[in-house]
Coordinates of C-alpha atoms and ligand atoms in Angstrom, one line a residue:
X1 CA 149.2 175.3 43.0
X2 CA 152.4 175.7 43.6
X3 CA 154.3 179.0 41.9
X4 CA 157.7 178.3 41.5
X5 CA 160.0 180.9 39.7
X6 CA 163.6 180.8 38.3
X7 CA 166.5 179.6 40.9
X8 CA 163.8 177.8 43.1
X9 CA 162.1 180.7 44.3
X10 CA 158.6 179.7 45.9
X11 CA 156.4 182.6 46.3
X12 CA 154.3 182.5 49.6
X13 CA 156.9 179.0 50.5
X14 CA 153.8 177.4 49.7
X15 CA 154.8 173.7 49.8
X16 CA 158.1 174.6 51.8
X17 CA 159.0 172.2 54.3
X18 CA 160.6 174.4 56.9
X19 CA 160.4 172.2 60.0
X20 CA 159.8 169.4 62.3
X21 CA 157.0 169.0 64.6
X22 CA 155.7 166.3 66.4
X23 CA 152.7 169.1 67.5
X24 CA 150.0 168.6 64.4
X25 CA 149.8 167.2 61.2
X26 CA 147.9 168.9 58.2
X27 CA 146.5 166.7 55.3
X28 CA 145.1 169.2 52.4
X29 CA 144.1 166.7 50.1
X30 CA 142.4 164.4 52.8
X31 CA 141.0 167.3 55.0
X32 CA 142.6 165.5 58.1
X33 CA 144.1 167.4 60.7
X34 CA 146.2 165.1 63.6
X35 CA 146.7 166.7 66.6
X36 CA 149.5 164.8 68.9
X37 CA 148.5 161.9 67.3
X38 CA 144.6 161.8 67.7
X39 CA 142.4 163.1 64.6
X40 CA 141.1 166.4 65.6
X41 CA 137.4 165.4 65.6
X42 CA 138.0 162.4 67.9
X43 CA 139.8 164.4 70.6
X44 CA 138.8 168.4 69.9
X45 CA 135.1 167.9 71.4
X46 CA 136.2 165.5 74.6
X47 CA 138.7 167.1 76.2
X48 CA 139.2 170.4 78.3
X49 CA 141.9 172.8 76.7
X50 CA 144.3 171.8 79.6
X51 CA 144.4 168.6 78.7
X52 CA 144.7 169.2 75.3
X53 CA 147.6 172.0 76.3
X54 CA 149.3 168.8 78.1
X55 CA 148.9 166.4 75.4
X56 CA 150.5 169.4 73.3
X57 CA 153.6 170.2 75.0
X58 CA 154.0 166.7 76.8
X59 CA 153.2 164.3 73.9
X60 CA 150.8 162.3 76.6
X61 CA 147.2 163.4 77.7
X62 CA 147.7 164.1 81.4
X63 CA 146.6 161.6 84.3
X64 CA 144.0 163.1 86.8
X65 CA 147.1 165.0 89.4
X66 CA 148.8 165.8 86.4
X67 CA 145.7 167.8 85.2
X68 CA 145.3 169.5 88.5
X69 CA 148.8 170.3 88.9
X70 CA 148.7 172.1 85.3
X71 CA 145.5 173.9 86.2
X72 CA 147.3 175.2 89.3
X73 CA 150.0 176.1 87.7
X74 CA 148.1 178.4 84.7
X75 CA 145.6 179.7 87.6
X76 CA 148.3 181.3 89.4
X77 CA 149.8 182.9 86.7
X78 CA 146.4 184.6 85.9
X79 CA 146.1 188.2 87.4
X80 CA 147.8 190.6 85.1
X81 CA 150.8 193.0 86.2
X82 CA 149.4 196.6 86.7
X83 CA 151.6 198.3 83.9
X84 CA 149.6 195.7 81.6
X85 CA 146.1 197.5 83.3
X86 CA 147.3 201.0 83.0
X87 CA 148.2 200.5 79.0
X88 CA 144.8 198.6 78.9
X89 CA 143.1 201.5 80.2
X90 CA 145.1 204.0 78.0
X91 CA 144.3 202.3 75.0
X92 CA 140.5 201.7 75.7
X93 CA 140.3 205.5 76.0
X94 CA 142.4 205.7 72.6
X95 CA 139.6 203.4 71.2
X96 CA 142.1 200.9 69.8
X97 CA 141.2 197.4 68.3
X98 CA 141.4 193.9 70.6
X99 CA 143.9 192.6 68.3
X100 CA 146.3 195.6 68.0
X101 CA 146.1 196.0 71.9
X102 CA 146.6 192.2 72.8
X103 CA 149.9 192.9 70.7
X104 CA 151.1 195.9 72.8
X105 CA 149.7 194.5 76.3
X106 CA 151.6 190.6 75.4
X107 CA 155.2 192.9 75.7
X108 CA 154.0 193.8 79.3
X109 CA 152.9 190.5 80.4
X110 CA 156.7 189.1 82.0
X111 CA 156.9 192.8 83.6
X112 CA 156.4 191.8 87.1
X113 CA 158.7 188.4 86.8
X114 CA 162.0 188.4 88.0
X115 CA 163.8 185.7 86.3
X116 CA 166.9 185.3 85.7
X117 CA 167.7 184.8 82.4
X118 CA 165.0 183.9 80.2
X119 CA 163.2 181.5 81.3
X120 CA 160.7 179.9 77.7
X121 CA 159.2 177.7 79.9
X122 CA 158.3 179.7 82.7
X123 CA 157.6 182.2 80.0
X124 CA 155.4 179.7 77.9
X125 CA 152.9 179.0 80.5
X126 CA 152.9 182.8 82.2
X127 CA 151.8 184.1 78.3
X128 CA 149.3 180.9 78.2
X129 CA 147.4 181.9 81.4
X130 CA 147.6 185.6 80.9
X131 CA 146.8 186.4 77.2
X132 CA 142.6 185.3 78.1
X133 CA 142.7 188.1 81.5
X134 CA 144.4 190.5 79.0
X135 CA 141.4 190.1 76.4
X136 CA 139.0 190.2 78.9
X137 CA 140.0 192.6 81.0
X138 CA 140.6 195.0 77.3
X139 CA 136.7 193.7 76.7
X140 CA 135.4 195.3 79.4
X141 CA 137.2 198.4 79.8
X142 CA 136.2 199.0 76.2
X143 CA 132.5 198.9 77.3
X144 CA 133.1 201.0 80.2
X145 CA 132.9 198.2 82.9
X146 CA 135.2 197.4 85.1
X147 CA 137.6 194.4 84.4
X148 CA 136.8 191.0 86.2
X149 CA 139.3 189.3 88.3
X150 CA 140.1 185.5 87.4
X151 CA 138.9 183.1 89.4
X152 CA 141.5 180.2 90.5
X153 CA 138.5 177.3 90.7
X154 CA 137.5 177.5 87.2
X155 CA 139.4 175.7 84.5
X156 CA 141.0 178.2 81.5
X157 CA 137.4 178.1 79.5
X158 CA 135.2 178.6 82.2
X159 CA 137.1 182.0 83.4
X160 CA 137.8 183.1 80.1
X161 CA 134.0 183.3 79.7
X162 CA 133.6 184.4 83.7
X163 CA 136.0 187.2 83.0
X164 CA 134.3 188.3 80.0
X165 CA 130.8 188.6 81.5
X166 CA 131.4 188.6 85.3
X167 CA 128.6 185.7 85.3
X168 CA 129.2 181.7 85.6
X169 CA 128.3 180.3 82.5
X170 CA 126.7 177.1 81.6
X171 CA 128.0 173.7 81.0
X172 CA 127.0 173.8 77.4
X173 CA 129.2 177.1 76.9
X174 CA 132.0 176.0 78.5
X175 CA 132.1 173.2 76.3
X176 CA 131.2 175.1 73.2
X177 CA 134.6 177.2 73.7
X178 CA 136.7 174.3 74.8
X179 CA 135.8 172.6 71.4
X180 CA 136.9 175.7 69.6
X181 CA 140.1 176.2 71.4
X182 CA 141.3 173.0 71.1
X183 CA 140.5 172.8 67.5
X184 CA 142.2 176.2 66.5
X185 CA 145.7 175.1 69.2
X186 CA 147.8 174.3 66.6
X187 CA 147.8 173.3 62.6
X188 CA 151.1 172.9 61.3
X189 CA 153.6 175.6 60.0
X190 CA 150.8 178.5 59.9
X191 CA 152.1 182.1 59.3
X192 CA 151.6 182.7 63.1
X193 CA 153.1 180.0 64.2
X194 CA 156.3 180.1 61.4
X195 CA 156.7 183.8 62.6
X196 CA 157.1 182.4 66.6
X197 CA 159.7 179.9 65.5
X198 CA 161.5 183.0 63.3
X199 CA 161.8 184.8 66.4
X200 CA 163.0 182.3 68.6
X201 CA 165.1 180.4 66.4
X202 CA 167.3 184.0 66.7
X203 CA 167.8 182.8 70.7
X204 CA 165.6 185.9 71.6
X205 CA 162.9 185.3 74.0
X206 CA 159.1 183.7 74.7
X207 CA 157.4 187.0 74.8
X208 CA 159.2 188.2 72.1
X209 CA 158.3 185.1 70.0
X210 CA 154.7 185.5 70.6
X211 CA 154.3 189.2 70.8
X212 CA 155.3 188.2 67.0
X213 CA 152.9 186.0 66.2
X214 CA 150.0 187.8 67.5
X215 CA 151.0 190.4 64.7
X216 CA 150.6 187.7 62.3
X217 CA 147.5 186.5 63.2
X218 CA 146.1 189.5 63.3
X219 CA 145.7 189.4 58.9
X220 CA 142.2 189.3 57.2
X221 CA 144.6 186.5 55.0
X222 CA 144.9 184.3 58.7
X223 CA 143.1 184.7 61.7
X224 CA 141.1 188.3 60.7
X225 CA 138.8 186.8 59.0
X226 CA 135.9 185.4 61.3
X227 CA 134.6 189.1 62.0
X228 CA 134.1 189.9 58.3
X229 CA 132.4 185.9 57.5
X230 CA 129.6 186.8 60.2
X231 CA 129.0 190.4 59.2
X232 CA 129.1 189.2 55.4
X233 CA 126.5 186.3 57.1
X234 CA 124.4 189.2 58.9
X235 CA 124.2 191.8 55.7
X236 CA 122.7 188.2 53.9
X237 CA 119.9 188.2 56.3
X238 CA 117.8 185.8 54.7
X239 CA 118.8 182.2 52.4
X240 CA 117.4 183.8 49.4
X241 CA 119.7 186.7 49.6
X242 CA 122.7 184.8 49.5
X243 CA 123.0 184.0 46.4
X244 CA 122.6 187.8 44.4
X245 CA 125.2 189.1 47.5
X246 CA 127.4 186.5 46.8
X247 CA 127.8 186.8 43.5
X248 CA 128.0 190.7 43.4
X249 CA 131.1 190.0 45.6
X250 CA 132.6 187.6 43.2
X251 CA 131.7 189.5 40.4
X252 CA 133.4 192.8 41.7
X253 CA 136.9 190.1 42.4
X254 CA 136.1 189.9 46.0
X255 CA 137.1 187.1 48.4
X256 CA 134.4 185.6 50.5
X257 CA 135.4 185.3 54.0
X258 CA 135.9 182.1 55.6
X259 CA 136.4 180.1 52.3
X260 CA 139.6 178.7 51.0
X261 CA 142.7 177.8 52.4
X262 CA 146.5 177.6 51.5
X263 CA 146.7 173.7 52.4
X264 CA 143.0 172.2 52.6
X265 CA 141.9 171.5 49.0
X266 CA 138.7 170.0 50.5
X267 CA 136.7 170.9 53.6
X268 CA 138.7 172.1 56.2
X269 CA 138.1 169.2 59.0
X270 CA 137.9 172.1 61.9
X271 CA 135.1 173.4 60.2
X272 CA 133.1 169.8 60.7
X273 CA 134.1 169.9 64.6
X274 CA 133.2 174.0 65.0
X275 CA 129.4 172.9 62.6
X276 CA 128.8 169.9 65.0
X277 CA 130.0 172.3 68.3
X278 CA 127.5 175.2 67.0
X279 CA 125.0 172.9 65.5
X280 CA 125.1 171.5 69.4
X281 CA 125.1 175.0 71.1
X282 CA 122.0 176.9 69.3
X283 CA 120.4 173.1 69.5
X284 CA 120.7 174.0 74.1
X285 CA 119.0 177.3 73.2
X286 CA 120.6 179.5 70.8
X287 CA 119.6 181.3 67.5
X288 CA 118.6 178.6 65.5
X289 CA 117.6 180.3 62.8
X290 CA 120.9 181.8 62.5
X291 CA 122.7 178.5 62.3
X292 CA 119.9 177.6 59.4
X293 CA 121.1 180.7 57.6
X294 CA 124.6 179.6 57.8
X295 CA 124.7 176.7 56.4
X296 CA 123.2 178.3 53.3
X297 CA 125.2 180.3 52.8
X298 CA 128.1 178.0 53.3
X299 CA 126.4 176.0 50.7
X300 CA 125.7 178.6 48.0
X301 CA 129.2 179.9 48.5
X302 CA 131.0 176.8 47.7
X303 CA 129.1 176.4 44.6
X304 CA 129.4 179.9 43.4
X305 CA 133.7 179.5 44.4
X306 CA 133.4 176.5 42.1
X307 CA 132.1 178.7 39.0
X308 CA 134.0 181.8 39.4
X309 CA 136.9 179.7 40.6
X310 CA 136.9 176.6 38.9
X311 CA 140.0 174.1 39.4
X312 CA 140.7 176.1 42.8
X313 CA 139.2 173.9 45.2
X314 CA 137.8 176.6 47.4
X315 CA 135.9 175.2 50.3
X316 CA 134.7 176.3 54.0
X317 CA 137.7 176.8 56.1
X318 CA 137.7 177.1 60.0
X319 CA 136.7 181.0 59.9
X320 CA 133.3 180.5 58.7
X321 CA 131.9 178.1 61.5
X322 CA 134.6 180.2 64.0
X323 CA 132.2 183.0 63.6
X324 CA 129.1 181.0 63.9
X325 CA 130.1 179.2 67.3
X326 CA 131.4 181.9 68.8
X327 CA 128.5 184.4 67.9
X328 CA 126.3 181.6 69.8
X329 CA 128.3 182.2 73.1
X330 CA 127.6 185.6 72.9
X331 CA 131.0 187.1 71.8
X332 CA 131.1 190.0 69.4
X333 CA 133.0 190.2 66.4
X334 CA 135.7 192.1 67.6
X335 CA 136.6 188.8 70.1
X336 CA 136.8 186.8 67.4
X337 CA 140.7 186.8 66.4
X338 CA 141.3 187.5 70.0
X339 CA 139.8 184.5 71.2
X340 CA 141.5 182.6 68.3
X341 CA 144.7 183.7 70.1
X342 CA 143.8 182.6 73.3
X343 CA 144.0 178.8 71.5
X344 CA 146.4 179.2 69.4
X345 CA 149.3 181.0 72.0
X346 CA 149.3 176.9 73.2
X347 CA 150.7 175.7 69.8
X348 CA 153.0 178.6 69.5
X349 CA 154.9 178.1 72.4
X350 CA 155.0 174.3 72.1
X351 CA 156.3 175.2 68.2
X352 CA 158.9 177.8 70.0
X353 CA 160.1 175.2 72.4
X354 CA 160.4 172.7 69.7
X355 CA 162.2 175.2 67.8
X356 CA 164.4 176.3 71.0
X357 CA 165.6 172.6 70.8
X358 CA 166.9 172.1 67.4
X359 CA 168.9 174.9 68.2
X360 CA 169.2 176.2 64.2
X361 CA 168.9 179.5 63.0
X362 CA 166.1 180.4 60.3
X363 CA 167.3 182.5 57.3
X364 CA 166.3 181.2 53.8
X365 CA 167.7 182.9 51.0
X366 CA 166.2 185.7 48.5
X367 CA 166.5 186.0 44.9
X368 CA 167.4 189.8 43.7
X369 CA 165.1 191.5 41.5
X370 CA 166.9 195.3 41.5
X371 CA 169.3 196.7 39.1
X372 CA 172.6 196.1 38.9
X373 CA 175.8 198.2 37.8
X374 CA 174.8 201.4 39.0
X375 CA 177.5 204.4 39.7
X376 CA 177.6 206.6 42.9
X377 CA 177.1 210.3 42.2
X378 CA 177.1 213.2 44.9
X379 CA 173.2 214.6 46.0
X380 CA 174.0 217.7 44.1
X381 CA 174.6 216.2 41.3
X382 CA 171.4 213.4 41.3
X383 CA 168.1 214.1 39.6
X384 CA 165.1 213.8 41.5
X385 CA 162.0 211.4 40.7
X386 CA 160.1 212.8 38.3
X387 CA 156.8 212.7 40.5
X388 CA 158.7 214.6 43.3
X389 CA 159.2 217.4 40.8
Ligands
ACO401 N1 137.0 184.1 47.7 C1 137.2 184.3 46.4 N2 138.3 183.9 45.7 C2 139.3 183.3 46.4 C3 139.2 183.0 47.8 C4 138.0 183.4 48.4 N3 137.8 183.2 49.7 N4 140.3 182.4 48.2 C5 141.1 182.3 47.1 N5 140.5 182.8 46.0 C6 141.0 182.8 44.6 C7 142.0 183.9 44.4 O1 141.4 185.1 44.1 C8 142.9 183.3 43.3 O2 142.2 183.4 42.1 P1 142.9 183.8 40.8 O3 144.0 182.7 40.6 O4 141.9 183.8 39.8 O5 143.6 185.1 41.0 C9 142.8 181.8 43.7 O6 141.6 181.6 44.4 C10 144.0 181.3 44.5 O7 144.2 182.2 45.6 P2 145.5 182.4 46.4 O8 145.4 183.7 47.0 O9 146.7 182.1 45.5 O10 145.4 181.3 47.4 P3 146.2 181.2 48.8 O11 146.6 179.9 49.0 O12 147.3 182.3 48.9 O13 145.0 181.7 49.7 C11 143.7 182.3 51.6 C12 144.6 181.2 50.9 C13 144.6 183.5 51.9 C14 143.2 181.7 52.9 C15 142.5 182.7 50.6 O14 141.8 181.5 50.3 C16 141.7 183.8 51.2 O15 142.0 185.0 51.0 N6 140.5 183.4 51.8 C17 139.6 184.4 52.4 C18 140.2 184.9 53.7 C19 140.0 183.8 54.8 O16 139.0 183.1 54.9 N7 141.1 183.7 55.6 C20 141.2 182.7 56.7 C21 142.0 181.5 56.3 S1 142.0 180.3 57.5 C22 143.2 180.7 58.6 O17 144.3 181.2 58.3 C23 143.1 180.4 60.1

């Protein structure tokens, strides 16, 4: 629905056009999401994320030495500068969340480059490489252990998982996360991504632009909400359970987690490609079980949305089966939005570079809603609030 008020106010912009991208295409009413030109289930579960970052900020999928060169090229970038360590380490003794310290460590990234100038794409694929060792290496200390170092050999998915639990891991898992970050890398003008392009469309810089974004992501309303869909899938326990719990939350005017979406009016398609990744990854030995519980719930939620909701359209968006795929690689809910990052920093940079290029300046317009006609009167003379009194 889209709220429109007097003088064209749009609350939320929902419906806004407010750029250009050639990155992904969203299609709420069709449930189709186009990434680069392929449909997101055709490409998402085929591909490794580097050659979905290539197809992403080249417009081509890359051609065997183009692949290698890119690998090279994020591998290197991979070790983290020490100040980054040193905060790391101050803020796992502070006890603070992933989320909150992947946005105070992503200002620290560039501090051992010397460029001159700033350079976005330089800057682009540094913050691509390094936001994963950040994570991990945050993981870890948090648990007391000692961070990993990246290994060069392994592509971005495999040491992403090797620097979260110091151990190789299989096939199967490297594949289950490569699925999930190339479905979350980009999806059209999200608040994350719309909050990169604000900041660099002022001609500040990368890190800037995605130290941003982070922020943004970090909302229950956008990429917060995988932890909360698997706890409210663990308190459930059992497919009888679901719906009473559900409908006590809808009753009290709560929102279920991992259901509904600002654009998709039908069944977000990334939560088809995360179901088939997860359905794929308990099938090689997981918690199957768990994926059986799931799926009830996903079912008796949509049906009780379409009661208490009716009209809305509220279906299963990418959160829910988020939290079930990455639970099955062994990741705790406090990874979740983290990891969601880890993706997602490839769509914001191509969006800031795209953004870089147009060259344009983003400052819509407001509509005032204070008073008007008021006087001036010296502080001696004004009257406090009455609640201050
Ligand atoms: N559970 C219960 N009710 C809901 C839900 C939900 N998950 N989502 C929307 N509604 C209801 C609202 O209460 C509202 O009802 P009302 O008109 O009776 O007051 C109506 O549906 C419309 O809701 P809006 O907030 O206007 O819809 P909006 O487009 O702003 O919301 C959003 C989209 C924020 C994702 C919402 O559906 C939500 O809060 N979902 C739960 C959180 C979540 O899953 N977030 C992840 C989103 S995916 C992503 O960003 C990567």
């Amino acid at each position: 629905m889209i709220t429109h008020s007097n003088n064209g106010f749009v609350s939320g912009l929902e419906g806004i056009v407010a750029a250009q991208t050639r990155l992904s295409h969203v299609d709420g009413l069709a449930g189709e999401l186009i990434l680069a030109g392929y449909r997101l289930e055709d490409i998402a579960p085929r591909v490794s994320f580097e050659e979905m970052v290539h197809l992403l900020w080249t417009d081509r999928l890359p051609a065997a030495a183009e692949l290698a060169s890119l690998h090279d090229d994020l591998a290197r970038w991979r070790a983290l500068p020490q100040a980054t360590l040193d905060l790391l380490r101050s803020a796992a003794v502070a006890g603070r969340s992933s989320m909150d310290v992947l946005r105070m460590a992503a200002g620290t990234l560039d501090l051992d480059l010397h460029l001159s100038g700033h350079d976005d794409v330089i800057l682009g694929h540094m913050l691509l490489s390094r936001i994963p060792t950040a994570v991990a290496a945050y993981w870890r200390l948090r648990q007391g252990q000692t961070p990993v170092s990246p290994d060069p050999a392994l592509g971005h998915a495999a040491n992403y998982l090797y620097m979260l639990t110091g151990k190789m891991s299989s096939a199967a898992r490297v594949r289950g996360l490569d699925t999930y970050l190339n479905t979350v890398i980009d999806h059209g003008l999200n608040a994350s991504t719309f909050t990169a392009r604000v900041i660099i469309a002022t001609r500040s810089d990368m890190v800037s632009a995605i130290t941003g974004a982070i922020g943004a992501l970090k909302g229950p309303l956008h990429g917060g909400a995988p932890g909360p869909a698997l706890d409210m899938v663990f308190e459930i326990g059992t497919a009888d359970r679901a719906e009473p719990y559900l409908r006590a939350k809808l009753e009290a005017g709560e929102r279920l987690m991992g259901f509904g979406h600002r654009i998709y009016k039908v069944r977000d398609p990334r939560a088809e490609v995360l179901a088939a990744a997860a359905r794929e990854l308990y099938a090689a030995g997981g918690d199957r079980q768990m994926y059986a519980l799931a799926t009830a719930v996903e079912e008796t939620a949509v049906r009780l949305l379409a009661e208490y909701k009716p009209g809305r359209n509220l279906q299963t968006n990418v959160e829910f089966y988020t939290a079930l795929l990455l639970h099955g690689l062994g990741m705790p809910t406090e990874l979740f939005t983290p990891t969601f990052a880890v993706g997602r920093v490839a769509g914001w940079v191509g969006h800031a570079w795209e953004q870089i290029a147009t060259g344009r300046l983003i400052r819509p317009a407001s509509q005032y809603t204070g008073a008007s006609g008021r006087t001036w009167a010296p502080v001696g003379e004004r009257r406090a609030a009455a609640a201050l009194l």
